[in-house]
Coordinates of C-alpha atoms and ligand atoms in Angstrom, one line a residue:
M1 CA 4.1 -6.8 17.0
P2 CA 2.8 -10.4 17.4
A3 CA 5.5 -12.9 18.3
W4 CA 6.0 -15.9 16.1
A5 CA 6.9 -18.2 19.0
G6 CA 4.5 -21.1 19.0
D7 CA 3.2 -20.3 15.6
A8 CA 4.2 -23.0 13.2
T9 CA 1.9 -21.9 10.4
Q10 CA 3.6 -20.5 7.4
V11 CA 1.2 -18.4 5.5
E12 CA 1.1 -17.6 1.8
L13 CA 0.4 -14.0 1.0
L14 CA 0.6 -14.2 -2.8
A15 CA -2.3 -11.8 -3.4
L16 CA -1.0 -9.2 -1.0
R17 CA 2.4 -9.3 -2.7
K18 CA 0.9 -8.9 -6.1
I19 CA -1.2 -6.0 -4.9
M20 CA 1.9 -4.4 -3.5
Q21 CA 3.9 -4.8 -6.7
E22 CA 1.0 -3.2 -8.6
L23 CA 1.0 -0.3 -6.1
G24 CA 4.7 0.1 -6.7
R25 CA 4.3 0.2 -10.4
N26 CA 1.5 2.7 -10.2
M27 CA 3.5 4.9 -7.9
Q28 CA 6.4 4.8 -10.4
A29 CA 4.1 5.7 -13.2
I30 CA 2.8 8.7 -11.1
T31 CA 6.4 9.8 -10.5
G32 CA 6.9 9.9 -14.2
A33 CA 3.6 11.7 -14.9
I34 CA 4.5 14.3 -12.2
S35 CA 7.9 15.0 -13.7
Q36 CA 6.1 15.6 -17.1
E37 CA 3.4 17.6 -15.4
E38 CA 0.9 15.2 -17.0
W39 CA -1.9 15.9 -14.5
V40 CA -4.5 14.0 -16.5
Q41 CA -2.4 10.9 -16.2
V42 CA -2.1 11.5 -12.4
V43 CA -5.9 11.8 -12.3
Q44 CA -6.2 8.4 -14.0
L45 CA -3.5 6.7 -11.9
A46 CA -4.3 8.0 -8.4
P47 CA -7.5 6.0 -8.0
K48 CA -5.6 2.8 -8.8
V49 CA -3.5 3.5 -5.7
A50 CA -6.5 4.7 -3.7
A51 CA -8.8 1.8 -4.5
H52 CA -6.3 -1.0 -4.9
P53 CA -7.8 -4.5 -4.9
E54 CA -8.0 -6.4 -1.6
P55 CA -6.7 -10.0 -1.2
P56 CA -9.3 -12.7 -1.5
L57 CA -11.3 -13.4 1.7
T58 CA -9.2 -16.4 2.8
E59 CA -6.0 -14.5 2.6
K60 CA -7.5 -11.5 4.2
M61 CA -8.7 -13.7 7.1
R62 CA -5.2 -15.1 7.5
I63 CA -3.7 -11.6 7.5
L64 CA -6.2 -10.3 10.1
A65 CA -5.7 -13.4 12.3
Y66 CA -1.9 -12.8 12.1
L67 CA -2.2 -9.1 12.9
G68 CA -4.5 -9.7 15.9
A69 CA -4.5 -6.5 18.0
D70 CA -2.4 -4.7 15.3
A71 CA -5.1 -5.0 12.7
T72 CA -6.4 -1.5 13.5
K73 CA -2.9 0.0 13.0
F74 CA -2.6 -1.9 9.7
R75 CA -6.0 -0.7 8.5
N76 CA -5.2 2.9 9.5
F77 CA -2.1 2.9 7.3
D78 CA -4.2 1.5 4.5
A79 CA -6.8 4.2 5.0
Q80 CA -4.0 6.8 5.0
T81 CA -2.9 5.6 1.6
H82 CA -6.5 5.8 0.3
E83 CA -7.0 9.3 1.6
A84 CA -3.7 10.7 0.4
A85 CA -4.2 9.2 -3.1
L86 CA -7.6 10.7 -3.3
A87 CA -6.2 14.1 -2.3
M88 CA -3.6 13.6 -5.0
K89 CA -6.3 12.9 -7.6
L90 CA -8.2 16.1 -6.6
A91 CA -5.0 18.2 -6.8
A92 CA -4.2 16.8 -10.2
A93 CA -7.7 17.4 -11.4
S94 CA -7.1 21.1 -10.7
S95 CA -3.6 21.0 -12.2
D96 CA -2.2 22.1 -8.8
G97 CA 1.3 20.7 -9.2
K98 CA 2.5 21.7 -5.7
A99 CA -0.5 20.1 -4.0
V100 CA 0.0 16.9 -6.2
I101 CA 3.6 16.7 -4.9
Q102 CA 2.5 17.2 -1.3
S103 CA -0.1 14.6 -1.5
F104 CA 2.3 12.2 -3.3
A105 CA 4.6 12.6 -0.3
H106 CA 1.7 11.8 2.0
V107 CA 1.0 8.6 0.0
Q108 CA 4.6 7.6 0.3
E109 CA 4.6 8.3 4.0
S110 CA 1.7 5.9 4.4
C111 CA 3.5 3.2 2.3
L112 CA 6.7 3.7 4.4
G113 CA 4.8 3.8 7.7
C114 CA 3.1 0.4 7.0
H115 CA 6.3 -1.1 5.7
Q116 CA 8.4 0.0 8.7
A117 CA 5.8 -1.5 11.0
F118 CA 4.8 -4.6 9.2
R119 CA 6.8 -5.6 6.1
K120 CA 9.7 -7.5 7.8
P121 CA 7.5 -9.6 10.1
F122 CA 5.2 -10.4 7.1
V123 CA 8.0 -11.5 4.9
E124 CA 9.5 -13.6 7.7
H125 CA 6.1 -15.1 8.4
S126 CA 5.3 -15.8 4.8
S127 CA 6.4 -18.9 3.0
N128 CA 6.6 -17.3 -0.4
Ligands
HEC201 C1 -1.4 -1.4 5.3 C2 0.0 -1.8 5.1 C3 0.7 -1.4 3.8 C4 0.5 -0.3 3.1 C5 -0.3 0.9 3.3 C6 1.4 -0.4 1.9 N1 2.1 -1.6 2.0 FE1 3.4 -2.3 0.6 N2 3.7 -4.0 1.7 C7 3.0 -4.3 2.9 C8 3.5 -5.6 3.4 C9 3.0 -6.3 4.6 C10 4.4 -6.0 2.5 C11 5.2 -7.4 2.5 C12 4.3 -8.4 1.8 C13 5.1 -9.5 1.2 O1 6.2 -9.3 0.7 O2 4.6 -10.7 1.2 C14 4.6 -5.0 1.4 C15 5.4 -5.1 0.3 C16 5.5 -4.2 -0.7 C17 6.3 -4.3 -1.9 C18 7.3 -5.4 -2.2 C19 6.6 -6.5 -2.9 C20 7.5 -7.7 -3.2 O3 7.5 -8.1 -4.4 O4 8.2 -8.1 -2.4 C21 6.1 -3.2 -2.6 C22 6.7 -2.8 -4.0 C23 5.1 -2.4 -1.9 N3 4.8 -3.0 -0.7 C24 4.7 -1.1 -2.4 C25 3.8 -0.3 -1.7 C26 3.4 1.0 -2.1 C27 4.0 1.8 -3.3 C28 2.6 1.5 -1.2 C29 1.9 2.8 -1.1 C30 1.2 3.3 -2.2 C31 2.4 0.4 -0.2 N4 3.2 -0.6 -0.5 C32 1.6 0.6 0.9 C33 2.1 -3.5 3.5 C34 1.7 -2.2 3.1

């Protein structure tokens, strides 16, 4: 983890937070759809998790500058989210409930992994 010592810049990560809140809402909607076995809905929602928007370039640059050497790790978690969400879409498209649930768990593992590694330092670093 990069240390904050000597870094007086407080960054604003508004777009990132909005993207995360949207991811949270979509994951909740997917949970609801899974419990109703509404696979068509999962097919529609999964791409919103897989292809979530990116922060605008300026914010992205700030995030990458902050991450430094950890940028790869951060990107890998993001890629894991994308891949697991795409697998979930495919499973839902073939109405394979078990596989949907398995890939849903993989999506959540990717959320959790990134949060455990990065959330606290981001929130502490951020001014909003
Ligand atoms: C590549 C890293 C990464 C991945 C993957 C990731 N997150 Fe986050 N998430 C963050 C960071 C960093 C924060 C803290 C940002 C902040 O609060 O400013 C955060 C914060 C959040 C928040 C809190 C937002 C708030 O209002 O404080 C939610 C909800 C959230 N993420 C949901 C998700 C969900 C659901 C997934 C998986 C589908 C996910 N995230 C995947 C990095 C990630």
